[in-house]
PDB file of C-alpha atoms and ligand atoms in Angstrom:
ATOM      1  CA  MET D1206     153.276  52.172 112.397  1.00  0.00           C
ATOM      2  CA  ARG D1207     154.031  48.781 113.948  1.00  0.00           C
ATOM      3  CA  TYR D1208     151.575  49.423 116.798  1.00  0.00           C
ATOM      4  CA  ALA D1209     148.784  50.196 114.320  1.00  0.00           C
ATOM      5  CA  VAL D1210     149.428  47.354 111.866  1.00  0.00           C
ATOM      6  CA  LEU D1211     150.474  44.525 114.148  1.00  0.00           C
ATOM      7  CA  GLY D1212     147.912  45.082 116.900  1.00  0.00           C
ATOM      8  CA  GLY D1213     145.204  42.806 115.538  1.00  0.00           C
ATOM      9  CA  GLY D1214     142.653  43.006 112.758  1.00  0.00           C
ATOM     10  CA  LYS D1215     141.088  40.320 110.611  1.00  0.00           C
ATOM     11  CA  ARG D1216     143.451  40.794 107.605  1.00  0.00           C
ATOM     12  CA  ILE D1217     140.484  40.410 105.262  1.00  0.00           C
ATOM     13  CA  ARG D1218     141.960  42.421 102.387  1.00  0.00           C
ATOM     14  CA  PRO D1219     145.279  40.550 101.973  1.00  0.00           C
ATOM     15  CA  ILE D1220     143.463  37.245 102.563  1.00  0.00           C
ATOM     16  CA  LEU D1221     141.094  38.118  99.714  1.00  0.00           C
ATOM     17  CA  ALA D1222     144.035  38.884  97.430  1.00  0.00           C
ATOM     18  CA  ILE D1223     145.728  35.591  98.359  1.00  0.00           C
ATOM     19  CA  ALA D1224     142.514  33.632  97.726  1.00  0.00           C
ATOM     20  CA  ALA D1225     141.955  35.338  94.361  1.00  0.00           C
ATOM     21  CA  ALA D1226     145.539  34.704  93.241  1.00  0.00           C
ATOM     22  CA  GLU D1227     145.351  31.099  94.408  1.00  0.00           C
ATOM     23  CA  ALA D1228     142.081  30.578  92.525  1.00  0.00           C
ATOM     24  CA  CYS D1229     143.831  31.849  89.378  1.00  0.00           C
ATOM     25  CA  GLY D1230     146.595  29.285  89.902  1.00  0.00           C
ATOM     26  CA  ALA D1231     149.368  31.689  90.986  1.00  0.00           C
ATOM     27  CA  ASN D1232     152.618  30.922  92.762  1.00  0.00           C
ATOM     28  CA  LEU D1233     151.914  32.916  95.931  1.00  0.00           C
ATOM     29  CA  ALA D1234     155.328  33.296  97.579  1.00  0.00           C
ATOM     30  CA  PRO D1235     156.667  36.186  95.416  1.00  0.00           C
ATOM     31  CA  LEU D1236     153.399  38.114  95.849  1.00  0.00           C
ATOM     32  CA  MET D1237     152.993  38.167  99.631  1.00  0.00           C
ATOM     33  CA  GLN D1238     154.602  41.575 100.131  1.00  0.00           C
ATOM     34  CA  HIS D1239     152.318  43.053  97.464  1.00  0.00           C
ATOM     35  CA  PHE D1240     149.249  41.603  99.138  1.00  0.00           C
ATOM     36  CA  ALA D1241     150.430  42.749 102.580  1.00  0.00           C
ATOM     37  CA  ALA D1242     150.523  46.307 101.177  1.00  0.00           C
ATOM     38  CA  LEU D1243     146.706  46.203 101.283  1.00  0.00           C
ATOM     39  CA  GLU D1244     146.844  45.868 105.070  1.00  0.00           C
ATOM     40  CA  LEU D1245     149.132  48.916 105.294  1.00  0.00           C
ATOM     41  CA  ILE D1246     146.637  50.947 103.244  1.00  0.00           C
ATOM     42  CA  HIS D1247     143.668  49.709 105.271  1.00  0.00           C
ATOM     43  CA  THR D1248     145.476  50.442 108.541  1.00  0.00           C
ATOM     44  CA  TYR D1249     146.409  53.949 107.385  1.00  0.00           C
ATOM     45  CA  SER D1250     142.706  54.608 106.720  1.00  0.00           C
ATOM     46  CA  LEU D1251     141.798  53.391 110.217  1.00  0.00           C
ATOM     47  CA  VAL D1252     144.523  55.465 111.922  1.00  0.00           C
ATOM     48  CA  HIS D1253     143.489  58.636 110.079  1.00  0.00           C
ATOM     49  CA  ASP D1254     139.765  57.962 110.472  1.00  0.00           C
ATOM     50  CA  ASP D1255     140.218  57.708 114.256  1.00  0.00           C
ATOM     51  CA  LEU D1256     141.930  61.128 114.510  1.00  0.00           C
ATOM     52  CA  PRO D1257     140.198  63.944 116.431  1.00  0.00           C
ATOM     53  CA  ALA D1258     139.398  65.859 113.217  1.00  0.00           C
ATOM     54  CA  LEU D1259     137.554  62.870 111.783  1.00  0.00           C
ATOM     55  CA  ASP D1260     135.909  60.221 113.962  1.00  0.00           C
ATOM     56  CA  ASN D1261     137.767  61.172 117.147  1.00  0.00           C
ATOM     57  CA  ASP D1262     137.826  57.618 118.472  1.00  0.00           C
ATOM     58  CA  ASP D1263     139.940  56.137 121.235  1.00  0.00           C
ATOM     59  CA  LEU D1264     139.301  52.407 120.669  1.00  0.00           C
ATOM     60  CA  ARG D1265     140.422  50.326 117.685  1.00  0.00           C
ATOM     61  CA  ARG D1266     141.165  46.631 117.362  1.00  0.00           C
ATOM     62  CA  GLY D1267     140.502  46.297 121.082  1.00  0.00           C
ATOM     63  CA  ARG D1268     143.231  48.792 122.055  1.00  0.00           C
ATOM     64  CA  GLN D1269     143.737  52.521 122.378  1.00  0.00           C
ATOM     65  CA  THR D1270     143.954  54.225 118.994  1.00  0.00           C
ATOM     66  CA  THR D1271     147.372  55.131 117.614  1.00  0.00           C
ATOM     67  CA  HIS D1272     147.024  58.888 118.188  1.00  0.00           C
ATOM     68  CA  VAL D1273     145.909  58.338 121.790  1.00  0.00           C
ATOM     69  CA  VAL D1274     149.084  56.347 122.504  1.00  0.00           C
ATOM     70  CA  PHE D1275     151.600  58.329 120.425  1.00  0.00           C
ATOM     71  CA  GLY D1276     149.974  61.769 120.047  1.00  0.00           C
ATOM     72  CA  GLU D1277     148.049  63.330 117.183  1.00  0.00           C
ATOM     73  CA  ALA D1278     151.073  64.399 115.156  1.00  0.00           C
ATOM     74  CA  MET D1279     152.509  60.868 115.221  1.00  0.00           C
ATOM     75  CA  GLY D1280     149.089  59.466 114.311  1.00  0.00           C
ATOM     76  CA  ILE D1281     148.988  61.656 111.200  1.00  0.00           C
ATOM     77  CA  LEU D1282     152.569  60.818 110.253  1.00  0.00           C
ATOM     78  CA  ALA D1283     152.210  57.074 110.905  1.00  0.00           C
ATOM     79  CA  GLY D1284     149.191  57.020 108.566  1.00  0.00           C
ATOM     80  CA  ASP D1285     151.054  58.995 105.896  1.00  0.00           C
ATOM     81  CA  ALA D1286     154.042  56.682 106.106  1.00  0.00           C
ATOM     82  CA  LEU D1287     151.930  53.502 105.982  1.00  0.00           C
ATOM     83  CA  LEU D1288     150.304  54.700 102.771  1.00  0.00           C
ATOM     84  CA  THR D1289     153.638  55.588 101.186  1.00  0.00           C
ATOM     85  CA  GLU D1290     155.252  52.328 102.289  1.00  0.00           C
ATOM     86  CA  ALA D1291     152.347  50.425 100.755  1.00  0.00           C
ATOM     87  CA  PHE D1292     153.126  51.750  97.270  1.00  0.00           C
ATOM     88  CA  SER D1293     156.781  50.924  97.700  1.00  0.00           C
ATOM     89  CA  TRP D1294     155.738  47.316  98.498  1.00  0.00           C
ATOM     90  CA  LEU D1295     153.326  47.210  95.552  1.00  0.00           C
ATOM     91  CA  ALA D1296     156.104  48.365  93.212  1.00  0.00           C
ATOM     92  CA  SER D1297     158.729  45.981  94.580  1.00  0.00           C
ATOM     93  CA  PRO D1298     160.017  43.153  92.327  1.00  0.00           C
ATOM     94  CA  ALA D1299     157.395  40.460  91.747  1.00  0.00           C
ATOM     95  CA  ASP D1300     158.957  37.311  90.279  1.00  0.00           C
ATOM     96  CA  GLY D1301     157.088  36.022  87.259  1.00  0.00           C
ATOM     97  CA  VAL D1302     154.766  39.033  86.909  1.00  0.00           C
ATOM     98  CA  PRO D1303     155.090  40.955  83.595  1.00  0.00           C
ATOM     99  CA  PRO D1304     155.685  44.725  84.140  1.00  0.00           C
ATOM    100  CA  ASP D1305     152.425  45.706  82.420  1.00  0.00           C
ATOM    101  CA  ARG D1306     150.503  43.487  84.857  1.00  0.00           C
ATOM    102  CA  GLN D1307     152.269  45.028  87.839  1.00  0.00           C
ATOM    103  CA  LEU D1308     151.534  48.551  86.573  1.00  0.00           C
ATOM    104  CA  ARG D1309     147.884  47.612  86.090  1.00  0.00           C
ATOM    105  CA  ALA D1310     147.824  46.292  89.651  1.00  0.00           C
ATOM    106  CA  ILE D1311     149.292  49.513  91.078  1.00  0.00           C
ATOM    107  CA  VAL D1312     146.804  51.663  89.139  1.00  0.00           C
ATOM    108  CA  THR D1313     143.917  49.440  90.275  1.00  0.00           C
ATOM    109  CA  VAL D1314     144.797  49.998  93.931  1.00  0.00           C
ATOM    110  CA  SER D1315     145.482  53.739  93.408  1.00  0.00           C
ATOM    111  CA  ILE D1316     142.127  54.510  91.855  1.00  0.00           C
ATOM    112  CA  ALA D1317     140.321  52.496  94.527  1.00  0.00           C
ATOM    113  CA  ILE D1318     141.572  54.805  97.273  1.00  0.00           C
ATOM    114  CA  ASP D1319     141.823  58.203  95.556  1.00  0.00           C
ATOM    115  CA  SER D1320     139.374  61.124  95.605  1.00  0.00           C
ATOM    116  CA  LYS D1321     136.946  59.181  93.415  1.00  0.00           C
ATOM    117  CA  GLY D1322     137.285  56.070  95.580  1.00  0.00           C
ATOM    118  CA  MET D1323     137.865  55.642  99.313  1.00  0.00           C
ATOM    119  CA  ILE D1324     138.561  59.317 100.053  1.00  0.00           C
ATOM    120  CA  GLY D1325     135.609  60.439  97.914  1.00  0.00           C
ATOM    121  CA  GLY D1326     133.404  58.060  99.892  1.00  0.00           C
ATOM    122  CA  GLN D1327     134.711  59.433 103.162  1.00  0.00           C
ATOM    123  CA  VAL D1328     134.011  63.017 102.027  1.00  0.00           C
ATOM    124  CA  ALA D1329     130.459  62.065 100.997  1.00  0.00           C
ATOM    125  CA  ASP D1330     130.028  60.339 104.370  1.00  0.00           C
ATOM    126  CA  LEU D1331     131.087  63.476 106.251  1.00  0.00           C
ATOM    127  CA  GLU D1332     128.789  65.634 104.145  1.00  0.00           C
ATOM    128  CA  ALA D1333     125.841  63.269 104.673  1.00  0.00           C
ATOM    129  CA  THR D1334     126.194  63.081 108.461  1.00  0.00           C
ATOM    130  CA  GLY D1335     123.025  64.449 110.061  1.00  0.00           C
ATOM    131  CA  ALA D1336     121.188  64.494 106.694  1.00  0.00           C
ATOM    132  CA  ASP D1337     117.552  63.454 106.394  1.00  0.00           C
ATOM    133  CA  ALA D1338     117.379  59.687 105.834  1.00  0.00           C
ATOM    134  CA  ALA D1339     114.414  59.913 103.429  1.00  0.00           C
ATOM    135  CA  GLY D1340     115.401  58.997  99.862  1.00  0.00           C
ATOM    136  CA  ALA D1341     118.988  58.556 100.964  1.00  0.00           C
ATOM    137  CA  ILE D1342     119.572  55.037  99.657  1.00  0.00           C
ATOM    138  CA  GLU D1343     121.478  56.103  96.519  1.00  0.00           C
ATOM    139  CA  LYS D1344     123.723  58.391  98.554  1.00  0.00           C
ATOM    140  CA  LEU D1345     124.287  55.609 101.064  1.00  0.00           C
ATOM    141  CA  ARG D1346     125.222  53.075  98.352  1.00  0.00           C
ATOM    142  CA  PHE D1347     127.647  55.631  96.884  1.00  0.00           C
ATOM    143  CA  ILE D1348     129.301  56.134 100.283  1.00  0.00           C
ATOM    144  CA  HIS D1349     129.565  52.415 101.038  1.00  0.00           C
ATOM    145  CA  ARG D1350     130.761  51.409  97.561  1.00  0.00           C
ATOM    146  CA  ASN D1351     133.501  54.031  97.664  1.00  0.00           C
ATOM    147  CA  LYS D1352     134.536  54.378 101.284  1.00  0.00           C
ATOM    148  CA  THR D1353     134.720  50.658 102.011  1.00  0.00           C
ATOM    149  CA  GLY D1354     133.805  48.699  98.896  1.00  0.00           C
ATOM    150  CA  LYS D1355     136.462  49.812  96.467  1.00  0.00           C
ATOM    151  CA  LEU D1356     139.443  48.684  98.565  1.00  0.00           C
ATOM    152  CA  ILE D1357     137.786  45.298  99.027  1.00  0.00           C
ATOM    153  CA  LEU D1358     137.153  45.081  95.280  1.00  0.00           C
ATOM    154  CA  ALA D1359     140.739  46.178  94.591  1.00  0.00           C
ATOM    155  CA  SER D1360     141.997  43.450  96.950  1.00  0.00           C
ATOM    156  CA  ALA D1361     140.264  40.719  94.941  1.00  0.00           C
ATOM    157  CA  LEU D1362     141.438  42.302  91.676  1.00  0.00           C
ATOM    158  CA  LEU D1363     145.026  42.693  92.915  1.00  0.00           C
ATOM    159  CA  GLY D1364     145.155  38.946  93.558  1.00  0.00           C
ATOM    160  CA  GLY D1365     143.722  38.200  90.124  1.00  0.00           C
ATOM    161  CA  ILE D1366     145.908  40.659  88.223  1.00  0.00           C
ATOM    162  CA  LEU D1367     149.221  39.723  89.881  1.00  0.00           C
ATOM    163  CA  GLY D1368     148.124  36.081  89.951  1.00  0.00           C
ATOM    164  CA  GLY D1369     147.837  35.953  86.162  1.00  0.00           C
ATOM    165  CA  GLY D1370     144.027  35.694  85.969  1.00  0.00           C
ATOM    166  CA  SER D1371     142.365  35.583  82.536  1.00  0.00           C
ATOM    167  CA  ASP D1372     139.980  38.339  81.375  1.00  0.00           C
ATOM    168  CA  GLU D1373     137.033  36.100  82.303  1.00  0.00           C
ATOM    169  CA  GLN D1374     138.465  35.446  85.778  1.00  0.00           C
ATOM    170  CA  LEU D1375     139.102  39.163  86.322  1.00  0.00           C
ATOM    171  CA  GLN D1376     135.545  39.994  85.254  1.00  0.00           C
ATOM    172  CA  ALA D1377     134.178  37.432  87.711  1.00  0.00           C
ATOM    173  CA  LEU D1378     136.467  38.845  90.420  1.00  0.00           C
ATOM    174  CA  ASP D1379     135.169  42.323  89.599  1.00  0.00           C
ATOM    175  CA  ARG D1380     131.552  41.226  90.134  1.00  0.00           C
ATOM    176  CA  TYR D1381     132.546  39.208  93.217  1.00  0.00           C
ATOM    177  CA  GLY D1382     134.494  42.093  94.796  1.00  0.00           C
ATOM    178  CA  THR D1383     131.840  44.712  93.992  1.00  0.00           C
ATOM    179  CA  ALA D1384     129.114  42.646  95.670  1.00  0.00           C
ATOM    180  CA  LEU D1385     131.312  41.737  98.620  1.00  0.00           C
ATOM    181  CA  GLY D1386     132.487  45.324  99.174  1.00  0.00           C
ATOM    182  CA  LEU D1387     128.939  46.578  99.650  1.00  0.00           C
ATOM    183  CA  ALA D1388     128.001  43.498 101.689  1.00  0.00           C
ATOM    184  CA  PHE D1389     130.967  44.126 104.015  1.00  0.00           C
ATOM    185  CA  GLN D1390     129.732  47.611 104.886  1.00  0.00           C
ATOM    186  CA  ILE D1391     126.088  46.551 105.318  1.00  0.00           C
ATOM    187  CA  VAL D1392     127.326  44.020 107.897  1.00  0.00           C
ATOM    188  CA  ASP D1393     129.443  46.770 109.506  1.00  0.00           C
ATOM    189  CA  ASP D1394     126.324  48.965 109.803  1.00  0.00           C
ATOM    190  CA  LEU D1395     124.311  46.129 111.360  1.00  0.00           C
ATOM    191  CA  LEU D1396     127.087  45.213 113.791  1.00  0.00           C
ATOM    192  CA  ASP D1397     127.458  48.835 114.893  1.00  0.00           C
ATOM    193  CA  GLN D1398     123.947  48.735 116.297  1.00  0.00           C
ATOM    194  CA  GLU D1399     123.788  45.068 117.351  1.00  0.00           C
ATOM    195  CA  GLU D1400     127.121  44.330 119.021  1.00  0.00           C
ATOM    196  CA  SER D1401     129.066  45.703 122.004  1.00  0.00           C
ATOM    197  CA  SER D1402     132.322  47.668 121.908  1.00  0.00           C
ATOM    198  CA  ALA D1403     134.036  44.711 123.621  1.00  0.00           C
ATOM    199  CA  THR D1404     133.023  42.313 120.822  1.00  0.00           C
ATOM    200  CA  LEU D1405     133.808  44.776 118.027  1.00  0.00           C
ATOM    201  CA  GLY D1406     137.067  46.063 119.495  1.00  0.00           C
ATOM    202  CA  LYS D1407     135.903  49.567 118.501  1.00  0.00           C
ATOM    203  CA  THR D1408     133.256  51.944 119.810  1.00  0.00           C
ATOM    204  CA  ALA D1409     129.792  50.485 119.115  1.00  0.00           C
ATOM    205  CA  GLY D1410     126.662  52.530 118.413  1.00  0.00           C
ATOM    206  CA  LYS D1411     128.641  55.430 116.974  1.00  0.00           C
ATOM    207  CA  ASP D1412     126.844  55.630 113.637  1.00  0.00           C
ATOM    208  CA  LEU D1413     123.525  56.265 115.324  1.00  0.00           C
ATOM    209  CA  ALA D1414     125.031  58.712 117.843  1.00  0.00           C
ATOM    210  CA  GLN D1415     126.670  60.709 115.020  1.00  0.00           C
ATOM    211  CA  GLY D1416     123.589  60.696 112.791  1.00  0.00           C
ATOM    212  CA  LYS D1417     125.369  58.728 110.027  1.00  0.00           C
ATOM    213  CA  LEU D1418     123.567  57.324 107.027  1.00  0.00           C
ATOM    214  CA  THR D1419     123.515  53.556 107.558  1.00  0.00           C
ATOM    215  CA  TYR D1420     121.600  50.641 106.046  1.00  0.00           C
ATOM    216  CA  PRO D1421     119.469  49.951 109.141  1.00  0.00           C
ATOM    217  CA  ALA D1422     118.707  53.693 109.473  1.00  0.00           C
ATOM    218  CA  VAL D1423     117.721  54.144 105.827  1.00  0.00           C
ATOM    219  CA  VAL D1424     115.999  50.876 104.813  1.00  0.00           C
ATOM    220  CA  GLY D1425     115.526  49.080 108.149  1.00  0.00           C
ATOM    221  CA  VAL D1426     117.150  45.910 109.457  1.00  0.00           C
ATOM    222  CA  GLU D1427     114.959  43.491 107.484  1.00  0.00           C
ATOM    223  CA  GLU D1428     115.605  45.140 104.086  1.00  0.00           C
ATOM    224  CA  ALA D1429     119.302  45.448 104.933  1.00  0.00           C
ATOM    225  CA  ARG D1430     119.450  41.696 105.605  1.00  0.00           C
ATOM    226  CA  LYS D1431     117.613  40.960 102.326  1.00  0.00           C
ATOM    227  CA  GLU D1432     120.068  43.041 100.310  1.00  0.00           C
ATOM    228  CA  LEU D1433     122.938  41.390 102.160  1.00  0.00           C
ATOM    229  CA  ALA D1434     121.652  37.913 101.250  1.00  0.00           C
ATOM    230  CA  ALA D1435     121.342  38.909  97.567  1.00  0.00           C
ATOM    231  CA  LEU D1436     124.888  40.311  97.537  1.00  0.00           C
ATOM    232  CA  LEU D1437     126.227  37.129  99.142  1.00  0.00           C
ATOM    233  CA  ARG D1438     124.549  35.051  96.410  1.00  0.00           C
ATOM    234  CA  THR D1439     126.144  37.232  93.716  1.00  0.00           C
ATOM    235  CA  ALA D1440     129.556  36.882  95.370  1.00  0.00           C
ATOM    236  CA  GLU D1441     129.186  33.093  95.721  1.00  0.00           C
ATOM    237  CA  ASP D1442     127.989  32.653  92.119  1.00  0.00           C
ATOM    238  CA  ASN D1443     130.959  34.597  90.784  1.00  0.00           C
ATOM    239  CA  ALA D1444     133.412  32.820  93.081  1.00  0.00           C
ATOM    240  CA  GLY D1445     132.156  29.607  91.492  1.00  0.00           C
ATOM    241  CA  MET D1446     133.061  30.930  88.014  1.00  0.00           C
ATOM    242  CA  ILE D1447     136.749  31.316  88.914  1.00  0.00           C
ATOM    243  CA  ALA D1448     138.099  27.848  88.386  1.00  0.00           C
ATOM    244  CA  GLY D1449     141.190  26.969  90.370  1.00  0.00           C
ATOM    245  CA  ARG D1450     142.999  24.232  92.243  1.00  0.00           C
ATOM    246  CA  LEU D1451     141.712  25.798  95.427  1.00  0.00           C
ATOM    247  CA  ASN D1452     138.972  28.349  95.732  1.00  0.00           C
ATOM    248  CA  TYR D1453     138.307  29.853  99.129  1.00  0.00           C
ATOM    249  CA  LEU D1454     136.540  32.927  97.742  1.00  0.00           C
ATOM    250  CA  ALA D1455     133.012  31.682  98.439  1.00  0.00           C
ATOM    251  CA  GLN D1456     133.917  30.729 102.016  1.00  0.00           C
ATOM    252  CA  ILE D1457     135.493  34.132 102.609  1.00  0.00           C
ATOM    253  CA  ALA D1458     132.336  35.841 101.300  1.00  0.00           C
ATOM    254  CA  ARG D1459     130.220  33.814 103.713  1.00  0.00           C
ATOM    255  CA  PHE D1460     132.604  34.591 106.594  1.00  0.00           C
ATOM    256  CA  ILE D1461     132.372  38.330 105.848  1.00  0.00           C
ATOM    257  CA  CYS D1462     128.570  38.251 105.745  1.00  0.00           C
ATOM    258  CA  GLU D1463     128.225  36.163 108.908  1.00  0.00           C
ATOM    259  CA  ARG D1464     130.972  37.750 111.041  1.00  0.00           C
ATOM    260  CA  ARG D1465     130.158  39.190 114.453  1.00  0.00           C
ATOM    261  CA  SER D1466     133.119  41.604 114.729  1.00  0.00           C
TER     262      SER D1466
HETATM  263  C1  GRG H 500     141.654  57.870 104.869  1.00  0.00           C
HETATM  264  C2  GRG H 500     140.626  59.100 106.798  1.00  0.00           C
HETATM  265  C3  GRG H 500     140.497  58.148 105.721  1.00  0.00           C
HETATM  266  C4  GRG H 500     139.311  57.556 105.580  1.00  0.00           C
HETATM  267  C5  GRG H 500     138.900  56.682 104.520  1.00  0.00           C
HETATM  268  C6  GRG H 500     138.051  53.481 105.007  1.00  0.00           C
HETATM  269  C7  GRG H 500     137.846  54.770 105.707  1.00  0.00           C
HETATM  270  C8  GRG H 500     137.606  55.981 104.891  1.00  0.00           C
HETATM  271  C9  GRG H 500     137.888  54.852 107.032  1.00  0.00           C
HETATM  272  C10 GRG H 500     138.158  53.701 107.897  1.00  0.00           C
HETATM  273  C11 GRG H 500     137.227  53.589 109.058  1.00  0.00           C
HETATM  274  C12 GRG H 500     135.915  52.943 108.778  1.00  0.00           C
HETATM  275  C13 GRG H 500     134.900  53.070 109.851  1.00  0.00           C
HETATM  276  C14 GRG H 500     135.657  52.279 107.669  1.00  0.00           C
HETATM  277  C15 GRG H 500     134.417  51.583 107.337  1.00  0.00           C
HETATM  278  C16 GRG H 500     134.375  50.074 107.662  1.00  0.00           C
HETATM  279  C17 GRG H 500     135.632  49.444 107.894  1.00  0.00           C
HETATM  280  C18 GRG H 500     136.619  49.542 106.814  1.00  0.00           C
HETATM  281  C19 GRG H 500     135.813  48.811 109.058  1.00  0.00           C
HETATM  282  C20 GRG H 500     137.018  48.143 109.507  1.00  0.00           C
HETATM  283  O1  GRG H 500     137.431  47.083 108.693  1.00  0.00           O
HETATM  284  P1  GRG H 500     137.708  45.632 109.309  1.00  0.00           P
HETATM  285  O2  GRG H 500     136.469  45.122 109.985  1.00  0.00           O
HETATM  286  O3  GRG H 500     138.785  45.993 110.417  1.00  0.00           O
HETATM  287  O4  GRG H 500     138.292  44.766 108.252  1.00  0.00           O
HETATM  288  P2  GRG H 500     139.995  45.112 111.018  1.00  0.00           P
HETATM  289  O5  GRG H 500     140.358  45.813 112.288  1.00  0.00           O
HETATM  290  O6  GRG H 500     139.507  43.703 111.220  1.00  0.00           O
HETATM  291  O7  GRG H 500     141.102  45.180 110.009  1.00  0.00           O
END
């Protein structure tokens, strides 16, 4: 578990939660463990996705994947335990947060990663592999919004909910996170075909090799970049609606859309 979590990674999901909470004026210190739970969930999804039965990959975050180092059984169990530990962290005491807010936060994360969220997206992705790309854009958006987008959306919402955001702030975070979640995966699709394994820290060119539905494959690179730019504008506009002492949300959106790894 420590090898998988502490071996690198951009920490985008907890950073998003911190930025959202900060923008809502929260006292961050009591919430850090809750936000760190997002990284445990994300890492569990990476460890399980890399397993032989799924993506069967041996490179992640610039190192050998967890199951390659510790064996397949330990890879499965480490992922299981990371997910379970995450909910224990989410449910741990959060000074200053009313219980109904904390429950809402836990449910928000749960439904983002259940069979109608991240896992549902992964199932749709597996079923779509090798499918004809014609007319596939709706299927592709469904996969991206669920497999990747919903945990990113839930990260922004977790910060807002635990951070005491108003209804208006949470609605803006919802629009921000929805746009950014899809944008994140469009960038991931583009990077998979444009960058090297060394830069990405994971195996490049895999989507194409596996016949996956991706933005460049379905709509082409130019259209993918256009949609990405529109999503970034939506994210930036909504970040601007969340007043706060500090608001890093727009900068994070730009970083996600312009990243090279
Ligand atoms: C639970 C098996 C299982 C799968 C769920 C999320 C997911 C589906 C699988 C994870 C692998 C994957 C290719 C996801 C799509 C894009 C993605 C989330 C890439 C990695 O995220 P980054 O770039 O990674 O934030 P770092 O290493 O920086 O944390």
